[in-house]
Coordinates of C-alpha atoms in Angstrom, one line a residue:
Chain K
X1 CA -48.2 70.8 27.4
X2 CA -45.4 73.3 27.9
X3 CA -44.8 76.2 30.3
X4 CA -43.4 79.1 28.3
X5 CA -41.9 82.2 29.9
X6 CA -43.1 85.5 28.4
X7 CA -42.8 89.2 29.2
X8 CA -45.7 90.7 31.1
X9 CA -47.8 93.3 29.5
X10 CA -46.3 96.7 30.5
X11 CA -49.5 97.8 32.2
X12 CA -50.8 94.4 33.2
X13 CA -52.2 95.5 36.5
X14 CA -54.4 98.1 34.9
X15 CA -55.4 95.6 32.2
X16 CA -56.6 93.0 34.5
X17 CA -58.3 95.4 36.9
X18 CA -60.2 97.0 34.0
X19 CA -61.7 93.6 33.4
X20 CA -62.7 93.0 37.0
X21 CA -59.7 91.1 38.5
X22 CA -59.2 93.4 41.5
X23 CA -57.1 91.0 43.4
X24 CA -54.0 90.5 41.3
X25 CA -51.7 90.1 44.3
X26 CA -51.8 88.1 47.5
X27 CA -49.9 88.7 50.7
X28 CA -47.2 86.6 49.3
X29 CA -46.9 88.2 45.9
X30 CA -48.6 87.8 42.5
X31 CA -51.9 86.1 42.2
X32 CA -52.4 86.8 38.5
X33 CA -49.1 85.7 36.9
X34 CA -48.6 86.4 33.2
X35 CA -44.8 85.9 33.4
X36 CA -45.5 82.6 31.8
X37 CA -48.3 80.7 30.1
X38 CA -49.2 77.0 29.5
X39 CA -49.4 75.9 25.9
X40 CA -51.4 72.8 24.9
X41 CA -52.2 71.0 21.7
X42 CA -55.8 70.7 20.5
X43 CA -55.6 67.0 21.2
X44 CA -54.6 67.6 24.8
X45 CA -57.5 70.0 25.2
X46 CA -59.8 67.4 23.8
X47 CA -58.5 65.0 26.5
X48 CA -59.4 67.5 29.2
X49 CA -62.7 68.3 27.7
X50 CA -63.7 64.6 27.5
X51 CA -62.5 63.8 31.0
X52 CA -64.5 66.7 32.4
X53 CA -67.7 65.5 30.8
X54 CA -67.2 61.9 31.7
X55 CA -66.3 62.6 35.3
X56 CA -69.2 64.9 35.7
X57 CA -71.5 62.1 34.7
X58 CA -69.7 59.7 37.0
X59 CA -70.1 62.2 39.9
X60 CA -73.8 62.5 39.3
X61 CA -74.1 58.7 39.4
X62 CA -72.1 58.8 42.7
X63 CA -74.7 61.3 44.2
X64 CA -77.5 58.9 43.2
X65 CA -75.6 56.0 44.8
X66 CA -75.0 57.9 48.1
X67 CA -78.7 58.7 48.3
X68 CA -79.9 55.3 47.3
X69 CA -77.5 53.5 49.6
X70 CA -78.0 56.0 52.4
X71 CA -74.2 56.6 52.8
X72 CA -74.6 60.1 54.3
X73 CA -73.0 59.2 57.6
X74 CA -69.7 58.3 55.9
X75 CA -69.7 61.9 54.5
X76 CA -70.4 63.4 57.9
X77 CA -73.9 64.6 56.8
X78 CA -76.5 64.5 59.5
X79 CA -79.9 62.7 58.9
X80 CA -81.7 66.1 59.0
X81 CA -79.6 67.5 56.2
X82 CA -79.7 64.2 54.3
X83 CA -83.5 64.3 54.2
X84 CA -83.4 67.7 52.5
X85 CA -80.7 66.5 50.1
X86 CA -82.9 63.5 49.1
X87 CA -85.8 65.8 48.4
X88 CA -83.6 68.2 46.4
X89 CA -82.2 65.4 44.3
X90 CA -85.6 63.9 43.7
X91 CA -86.9 67.2 42.5
X92 CA -83.9 67.6 40.3
X93 CA -83.1 71.1 41.6
X94 CA -81.0 72.8 39.0
X95 CA -77.3 73.6 39.3
X96 CA -75.2 76.4 37.8
X97 CA -71.5 75.5 37.9
X98 CA -68.7 73.3 39.2
X99 CA -64.9 73.0 38.8
X100 CA -62.8 69.9 38.7
X101 CA -59.2 70.0 39.8
X102 CA -57.0 67.8 37.7
X103 CA -53.4 66.8 37.6
X104 CA -52.2 66.6 34.0
X105 CA -48.9 66.4 32.3
X106 CA -50.0 66.4 28.7
X107 CA -49.1 62.7 28.2
X108 CA -50.9 60.6 30.8
X109 CA -54.6 60.8 31.4
X110 CA -55.7 63.6 33.7
X111 CA -56.3 62.6 37.3
X112 CA -59.1 64.1 39.3
X113 CA -58.0 65.6 42.6
X114 CA -61.4 66.7 43.7
X115 CA -64.6 68.4 42.7
X116 CA -65.4 71.9 43.8
X117 CA -69.1 71.7 43.2
X118 CA -70.6 73.9 45.9
X119 CA -68.6 77.2 46.0
X120 CA -66.0 77.2 43.2
X121 CA -64.1 80.5 42.8
X122 CA -61.5 81.7 40.3
X123 CA -64.3 82.1 37.7
X124 CA -63.6 85.6 36.5
X125 CA -59.9 85.1 35.9
X126 CA -60.6 81.9 34.0
X127 CA -63.4 83.3 31.9
X128 CA -62.4 86.9 31.3
X129 CA -58.9 87.8 32.4
X130 CA -57.1 85.1 30.6
X131 CA -59.2 85.6 27.4
X132 CA -58.4 89.3 27.2
X133 CA -54.7 88.4 27.9
X134 CA -54.8 86.0 24.9
X135 CA -56.4 88.6 22.6
X136 CA -54.0 91.3 23.6
X137 CA -50.9 89.3 23.5
X138 CA -51.5 86.9 20.7
X139 CA -54.5 88.2 18.7
X140 CA -56.1 85.5 16.7
X141 CA -52.9 83.3 16.5
X142 CA -54.0 80.9 19.2
X143 CA -57.1 79.6 20.9
X144 CA -58.1 79.0 24.5
X145 CA -60.2 76.3 26.2
X146 CA -62.7 78.8 27.4
X147 CA -66.4 79.1 26.7
X148 CA -67.2 79.9 30.3
X149 CA -68.9 83.2 29.6
X150 CA -71.1 82.0 26.8
X151 CA -72.2 79.0 28.8
X152 CA -73.0 81.1 31.9
X153 CA -75.3 83.2 29.8
X154 CA -77.0 80.1 28.3
X155 CA -77.3 78.5 31.7
X156 CA -78.8 81.5 33.4
X157 CA -81.2 81.8 30.6
X158 CA -82.3 78.2 31.2
X159 CA -82.6 78.8 34.9
X160 CA -85.0 81.7 34.5
X161 CA -88.0 79.4 34.6
X162 CA -87.0 78.3 38.1
X163 CA -86.6 81.9 39.4
X164 CA -89.7 83.4 40.9
X165 CA -90.6 86.8 39.5
X166 CA -87.3 86.7 37.6
X167 CA -85.7 88.1 40.7
X168 CA -82.4 86.6 42.0
X169 CA -80.3 87.5 45.0
X170 CA -76.6 86.6 45.1
X171 CA -74.8 86.4 48.3
X172 CA -71.2 86.1 49.5
X173 CA -69.3 87.0 52.6
X174 CA -68.4 90.7 52.9
X175 CA -64.8 90.3 53.8
X176 CA -63.3 88.6 50.8
X177 CA -62.5 90.2 47.5
X178 CA -62.2 86.9 45.6
X179 CA -65.7 85.9 46.6
X180 CA -67.1 89.3 45.8
X181 CA -65.5 89.3 42.3
X182 CA -66.8 85.8 41.6
X183 CA -70.3 86.7 42.9
X184 CA -70.4 90.0 41.0
X185 CA -69.3 88.3 37.8
X186 CA -72.2 85.9 38.2
X187 CA -74.6 88.7 39.0
X188 CA -73.3 90.4 35.8
X189 CA -73.9 87.4 33.6
X190 CA -77.3 86.8 35.2
X191 CA -78.3 90.3 34.4
X192 CA -77.1 89.9 30.8
X193 CA -79.3 86.9 30.6
X194 CA -82.3 89.1 31.5
X195 CA -82.6 88.2 35.2
X196 CA -83.1 91.0 37.8
X197 CA -80.1 90.3 40.1
X198 CA -79.2 91.9 43.4
X199 CA -76.1 91.4 45.6
X200 CA -76.4 90.9 49.3
X201 CA -73.8 89.9 51.9
X202 CA -74.5 86.7 53.8
X203 CA -74.5 88.5 57.1
X204 CA -77.1 91.0 55.9
X205 CA -79.7 88.3 55.0
X206 CA -82.6 88.6 57.3
X207 CA -85.2 86.2 58.5
X208 CA -88.7 87.3 59.1
X209 CA -90.0 85.0 61.9
X210 CA -93.6 86.0 61.3
X211 CA -93.6 85.3 57.6
X212 CA -91.1 82.4 58.0
X213 CA -89.1 83.8 55.0
X214 CA -85.7 85.1 54.3
X215 CA -85.6 88.8 53.4
X216 CA -83.1 91.2 51.8
X217 CA -82.0 94.6 53.2
X218 CA -85.3 96.1 52.2
X219 CA -87.2 93.3 53.8
X220 CA -88.3 92.0 50.4
X221 CA -88.6 88.3 50.4
X222 CA -85.9 86.3 48.9
X223 CA -87.3 83.7 46.5
X224 CA -84.1 82.7 44.7
X225 CA -80.6 82.8 46.3
X226 CA -77.2 82.1 44.8
X227 CA -74.9 81.8 47.7
X228 CA -71.1 81.6 47.5
X229 CA -71.1 80.1 50.9
X230 CA -70.6 76.4 51.7
X231 CA -73.7 74.4 52.6
X232 CA -71.9 72.8 55.5
X233 CA -71.4 76.3 57.0
X234 CA -74.9 77.4 56.1
X235 CA -76.6 74.6 57.8
X236 CA -74.5 75.0 60.9
X237 CA -75.2 78.8 61.2
X238 CA -77.9 80.3 63.4
X239 CA -80.2 80.5 60.4
X240 CA -79.3 76.9 59.3
X241 CA -82.5 75.3 60.6
X242 CA -84.6 78.0 58.9
X243 CA -82.7 77.3 55.7
X244 CA -83.5 73.6 55.9
X245 CA -87.1 74.3 56.8
X246 CA -87.5 76.8 53.9
X247 CA -85.4 74.9 51.4
X248 CA -88.4 73.8 49.3
X249 CA -89.9 77.3 49.2
X250 CA -86.9 78.8 47.5
X251 CA -84.5 78.2 44.6
X252 CA -81.0 77.7 46.0
X253 CA -77.9 77.8 43.9
X254 CA -76.0 75.7 44.3
X255 CA -78.6 73.1 45.4
X256 CA -78.1 71.3 48.6
X257 CA -77.4 68.0 46.9
X258 CA -74.1 69.5 45.9
X259 CA -73.0 68.8 49.5
X260 CA -72.2 65.3 48.3
X261 CA -70.1 66.4 45.3
X262 CA -68.1 68.9 47.3
X263 CA -67.3 66.4 50.1
X264 CA -64.0 64.6 49.8
X265 CA -65.9 61.4 50.6
X266 CA -66.9 61.5 47.0
X267 CA -63.4 60.4 46.1
X268 CA -63.5 56.9 47.7
X269 CA -67.1 56.4 46.5
X270 CA -66.0 57.1 43.0
X271 CA -63.1 54.7 43.3
X272 CA -65.6 52.0 44.6
X273 CA -68.0 52.6 41.7
X274 CA -65.3 53.0 39.0
X275 CA -62.3 51.1 40.2
X276 CA -59.1 51.7 38.3
X277 CA -60.7 54.3 36.1
X278 CA -58.0 56.2 34.2
X279 CA -59.1 59.6 35.5
X280 CA -59.3 58.6 39.2
X281 CA -56.8 58.1 41.9
X282 CA -57.2 55.3 44.4
X283 CA -59.1 56.6 47.5
X284 CA -60.4 55.1 50.7
X285 CA -62.3 56.0 53.8
X286 CA -60.6 53.6 56.2
X287 CA -56.9 54.3 55.7
X288 CA -54.2 54.2 53.0
X289 CA -54.4 50.4 52.6
X290 CA -51.8 49.4 50.0
X291 CA -50.7 52.9 49.2
X292 CA -47.3 54.1 50.4
X293 CA -47.6 57.5 48.8
X294 CA -50.8 59.2 49.6
X295 CA -52.6 62.3 50.8
X296 CA -54.9 62.5 53.8
X297 CA -57.6 65.1 53.2
X298 CA -60.4 66.2 55.6
X299 CA -63.9 65.5 54.3
X300 CA -64.6 69.3 54.1
X301 CA -61.3 70.9 53.6
X302 CA -60.9 73.9 51.2
X303 CA -57.9 75.6 49.7
X304 CA -55.6 72.8 50.7
X305 CA -56.1 73.2 54.4
X306 CA -55.3 70.4 56.8
X307 CA -53.9 68.2 54.1
X308 CA -51.1 65.8 54.9
X309 CA -48.9 64.3 52.2
X310 CA -47.2 61.0 53.0
X311 CA -44.5 60.5 50.4
X312 CA -42.4 57.6 51.6
X313 CA -40.5 58.8 54.6
X314 CA -41.5 62.4 54.1
X315 CA -44.6 64.1 55.6
X316 CA -45.9 67.5 54.6
X317 CA -48.7 69.1 56.5
X318 CA -50.7 72.2 55.9
X319 CA -52.4 74.2 58.7
X320 CA -56.1 74.8 59.0
X321 CA -59.2 74.2 61.0
X322 CA -60.7 71.2 59.3
X323 CA -60.5 67.5 60.2
X324 CA -62.9 66.9 63.0
X325 CA -65.4 65.7 60.5
X326 CA -63.1 62.9 59.4
X327 CA -60.6 62.2 56.6
X328 CA -60.2 60.3 53.4
X329 CA -57.0 58.8 51.9
X330 CA -56.2 59.5 48.3
X331 CA -53.2 58.2 46.2
X332 CA -50.5 60.8 45.7
X333 CA -50.8 62.3 42.3
X334 CA -47.6 62.9 40.4
X335 CA -48.0 66.6 39.7
X336 CA -45.6 67.5 36.9
X337 CA -43.0 70.1 37.7
X338 CA -42.5 72.9 35.2
X339 CA -39.5 75.1 36.0
X340 CA -40.1 74.5 39.7
X341 CA -43.8 75.1 39.5
X342 CA -46.6 72.6 40.1
X343 CA -49.7 73.3 38.1
X344 CA -53.2 72.2 39.0
X345 CA -55.8 72.4 36.2
X346 CA -59.2 73.7 37.1
X347 CA -61.7 72.4 34.5
X348 CA -65.0 74.2 34.6
X349 CA -68.5 72.7 34.2
X350 CA -71.2 75.2 33.4
X351 CA -74.8 74.0 33.2
X352 CA -73.6 70.4 33.3
X353 CA -71.2 70.8 30.4
X354 CA -67.4 71.1 30.1
X355 CA -66.7 74.8 29.6
X356 CA -63.1 75.8 30.0
X357 CA -59.8 75.7 31.9
X358 CA -58.0 77.8 34.6
X359 CA -54.6 76.9 35.8
X360 CA -53.1 77.7 39.2
X361 CA -49.5 76.8 40.0
X362 CA -47.6 76.6 43.3
X363 CA -44.0 76.1 44.4
X364 CA -45.1 73.1 46.4
X365 CA -47.3 70.1 45.8
X366 CA -50.2 71.6 47.7
X367 CA -52.2 74.2 45.8
X368 CA -53.3 76.7 48.4
X369 CA -54.7 80.1 48.9
X370 CA -51.6 81.8 47.5
X371 CA -51.2 79.8 44.4
X372 CA -50.9 81.9 41.2
X373 CA -53.2 81.9 38.3
X374 CA -51.3 81.4 35.0
X375 CA -53.1 81.8 31.7
X376 CA -53.1 79.2 28.9
X377 CA -53.6 78.8 25.2
X378 CA -53.6 76.0 22.6
X379 CA -52.8 75.7 19.0
Chain W
X1 CA -63.6 76.0 20.7
X2 CA -63.1 79.5 19.3
X3 CA -65.3 82.1 21.0
X4 CA -68.2 83.0 18.7
X5 CA -68.6 86.4 20.3
X6 CA -66.8 89.0 22.3
X7 CA -67.2 89.0 26.1
X8 CA -69.2 91.9 27.2
X9 CA -68.7 93.1 30.7
X10 CA -72.0 94.3 32.1
X11 CA -73.1 96.9 34.5
X12 CA -72.6 94.9 37.7
X13 CA -68.9 94.1 37.1
X14 CA -68.3 97.5 35.7
X15 CA -69.7 99.1 38.8
X16 CA -67.4 97.0 40.9
X17 CA -64.4 97.9 38.9
X18 CA -65.3 101.6 39.2
X19 CA -66.3 101.6 42.7
X20 CA -62.9 102.3 44.3
X21 CA -61.3 105.5 45.5
X22 CA -60.9 106.5 41.9
X23 CA -64.6 106.9 41.1
X24 CA -64.1 110.6 40.7
X25 CA -66.8 111.5 43.1
X26 CA -65.2 113.0 46.1
X27 CA -68.1 112.4 48.3
X28 CA -67.9 108.7 47.6
X29 CA -64.3 108.4 48.6
X30 CA -63.6 105.9 51.3
X31 CA -59.9 106.2 51.9
X32 CA -59.2 105.5 55.6
X33 CA -56.2 105.6 57.8
X34 CA -55.1 102.8 60.2
X35 CA -57.7 103.8 62.7
X36 CA -60.5 103.7 60.2
X37 CA -60.8 107.5 60.0
X38 CA -62.0 108.6 56.6
X39 CA -59.3 110.9 55.1
X40 CA -59.8 114.2 53.5
X41 CA -60.4 114.2 49.8
X42 CA -57.1 116.0 49.2
X43 CA -55.2 113.2 51.0
X44 CA -57.2 110.6 49.2
X45 CA -56.6 112.1 45.8
X46 CA -52.9 112.4 46.5
X47 CA -52.5 108.7 47.4
X48 CA -54.8 107.7 44.6
X49 CA -52.5 109.4 42.1
X50 CA -49.5 107.9 43.7
X51 CA -51.0 104.5 43.3
X52 CA -52.1 105.1 39.8
X53 CA -48.5 105.9 38.8
X54 CA -46.8 103.3 40.8
X55 CA -49.3 100.5 40.7
X56 CA -48.7 97.1 42.2
X57 CA -49.3 98.3 45.6
X58 CA -48.0 96.9 48.8
X59 CA -49.0 93.5 50.1
X60 CA -51.8 94.0 52.7
X61 CA -53.3 97.0 51.0
X62 CA -57.0 97.3 51.3
X63 CA -59.8 97.5 48.9
X64 CA -62.4 99.9 49.8
X65 CA -65.7 100.8 48.2
X66 CA -68.2 103.5 48.2
X67 CA -71.5 103.7 49.8
X68 CA -73.8 102.3 47.2
X69 CA -74.6 99.2 49.2
X70 CA -77.9 99.4 51.1
X71 CA -76.3 99.1 54.5
X72 CA -74.2 102.1 53.7
X73 CA -70.5 102.8 54.2
X74 CA -68.7 101.0 56.9
X75 CA -65.2 101.4 58.1
X76 CA -63.4 98.5 59.7
X77 CA -61.9 99.6 63.0
X78 CA -58.9 97.4 62.3
X79 CA -58.1 98.7 58.9
X80 CA -54.4 99.0 58.3
X81 CA -52.5 101.9 57.0
X82 CA -52.0 102.4 53.2
X83 CA -55.4 101.1 52.6
X84 CA -56.1 102.3 49.1
X85 CA -58.7 101.2 46.8
X86 CA -57.4 101.3 43.3
X87 CA -54.7 99.0 42.3
X88 CA -53.7 97.9 45.7
X89 CA -52.5 94.4 46.4
X90 CA -55.3 92.8 48.2
X91 CA -55.0 90.0 50.7
X92 CA -56.6 86.7 49.8
X93 CA -56.1 85.5 53.3
X94 CA -59.3 84.2 54.7
X95 CA -58.3 85.4 58.1
X96 CA -57.5 88.9 56.9
X97 CA -60.3 91.1 56.2
X98 CA -59.9 92.8 52.9
X99 CA -63.2 94.4 52.0
X100 CA -65.1 96.5 54.4
X101 CA -68.6 95.5 55.2
X102 CA -71.0 97.4 53.1
X103 CA -68.4 97.6 50.3
X104 CA -70.4 96.3 47.4
X105 CA -70.8 98.5 44.4
X106 CA -74.1 97.0 43.5
X107 CA -76.8 99.6 43.4
X108 CA -79.9 98.7 45.3
X109 CA -82.6 97.7 42.9
X110 CA -86.2 98.7 43.0
X111 CA -88.0 97.8 46.2
X112 CA -90.9 96.7 44.1
X113 CA -90.1 93.0 44.2
X114 CA -93.3 91.0 44.5
X115 CA -92.9 87.3 44.1
X116 CA -95.6 85.2 42.6
X117 CA -94.0 82.3 44.3
X118 CA -94.6 83.3 47.9
X119 CA -93.8 86.9 47.4
X120 CA -94.2 90.3 48.8
X121 CA -92.3 92.1 51.4
X122 CA -92.0 91.9 55.1
X123 CA -93.0 94.6 57.5
X124 CA -89.6 94.2 59.0
X125 CA -90.8 94.2 62.6
X126 CA -90.0 90.5 63.0
X127 CA -86.8 90.4 61.0
X128 CA -83.5 89.4 62.5
X129 CA -80.2 89.5 60.7
X130 CA -76.7 88.1 61.1
X131 CA -77.7 84.5 61.2
X132 CA -75.5 83.6 58.3
X133 CA -71.8 84.1 58.1
X134 CA -71.2 85.4 61.5
X135 CA -68.6 83.0 62.6
X136 CA -67.1 82.0 59.3
X137 CA -64.2 83.7 57.7
X138 CA -64.7 84.4 54.0
X139 CA -63.5 81.7 51.8
X140 CA -64.6 79.3 49.3
X141 CA -63.6 77.2 46.4
X142 CA -60.0 76.2 46.3
X143 CA -57.7 74.1 44.3
X144 CA -56.9 71.3 46.7
X145 CA -53.9 69.2 46.1

């Protein structure tokens, strides 16, 4: 695993925009950063592929464990929501996609930081932008860990039997370009798989009190809804009780049982179930225990918010609005430093199978909202 | 691992890509000033061309879309200056609005949806909206560390 500096394509902004990446900058600078790339060997990619598949199975076993042992309270999940999760899991409500975040140096086994299983973003850039970058810059010389697009088409095709009248609504918040691109890309792949798909913003979803149904902007009933919107927000919103009451009458993507996987409480539960597993970091609910270098994470934090790193005498804290729901303590991963950059590897799971890799790197140990997406390849 | 086929970008993503100021349809332009006022086409075209040539944009630029979305065009009252659609640097800050409501490029589909599940359409008289997403800033996913 190497980080290799390279000249940007002359018209790179146009190139990535033409393929749908409309947010190539953040307020702090580049988001899409092709001034460098990461190069792996095929063996290293196999390691990531295998770890992704194995951890996904372990995570599903952890969901089953939480439900069976009724450990919802430790995850801050209310009994009312837990009941719907139980039903959803029992029915085997289908899922579309997930993304692991790994620390990896190319030598030691990858370590799982967390599982973004409810509302993962960064999909278009991992699937499309970096693939066209590879083709345009290197032609057929190298390969890329990336079958995301193909697996999305396959998975949507498999989901068709769960979608009433073959009609799917996809929803995201209106104010966020990253969410809109991710949702539109999923709409695009659903349509390519033969599904009639329509975008709606979360705030525009209506509820018909007489019919007890959710409706779109034309007051047509919503029978299937992909929502790029966290379940913990959804159940807390004004329409939350209606969503819970109507859960069985609709197809929800992601399903509500994903609340267990996207909760940081998954990490100590995995460590209990699989102690000393080579792809896990120690993690606990009740405190750092024996750890002297560790990270305190809110159960529901996103984008690195409200994370505190305890590294010996040093403490680093990120701002945010999470934490009231409780924390977990996870061993501090040794993120390798490449030329002053700290990469975190996002390994995608599509339809339950390992599907590809997207890398974001930061100047600090905490990967946040302004971290840059850097393409990769392997030989 | 090698891809067996080329990635084809379909109509939804293509529409999103094309939906900015540069869609070439003057009536669809949505270039607005800092007060949210829609600018004249000539001003919009001028800025659009500047942006095309310069690219990169300024941090904080805004991405605007046309009025294909069912709820129609909407201009945020707090939209900052230099808010151009094509090629602008777009905030990813969850606290900073970057897309105006109603900004999707997705064309409304047929209203003939009739679900065999529990389908049909509502009369609309008993429909309320805004019960999702009202208080939450837009954000999701995230590579935590």
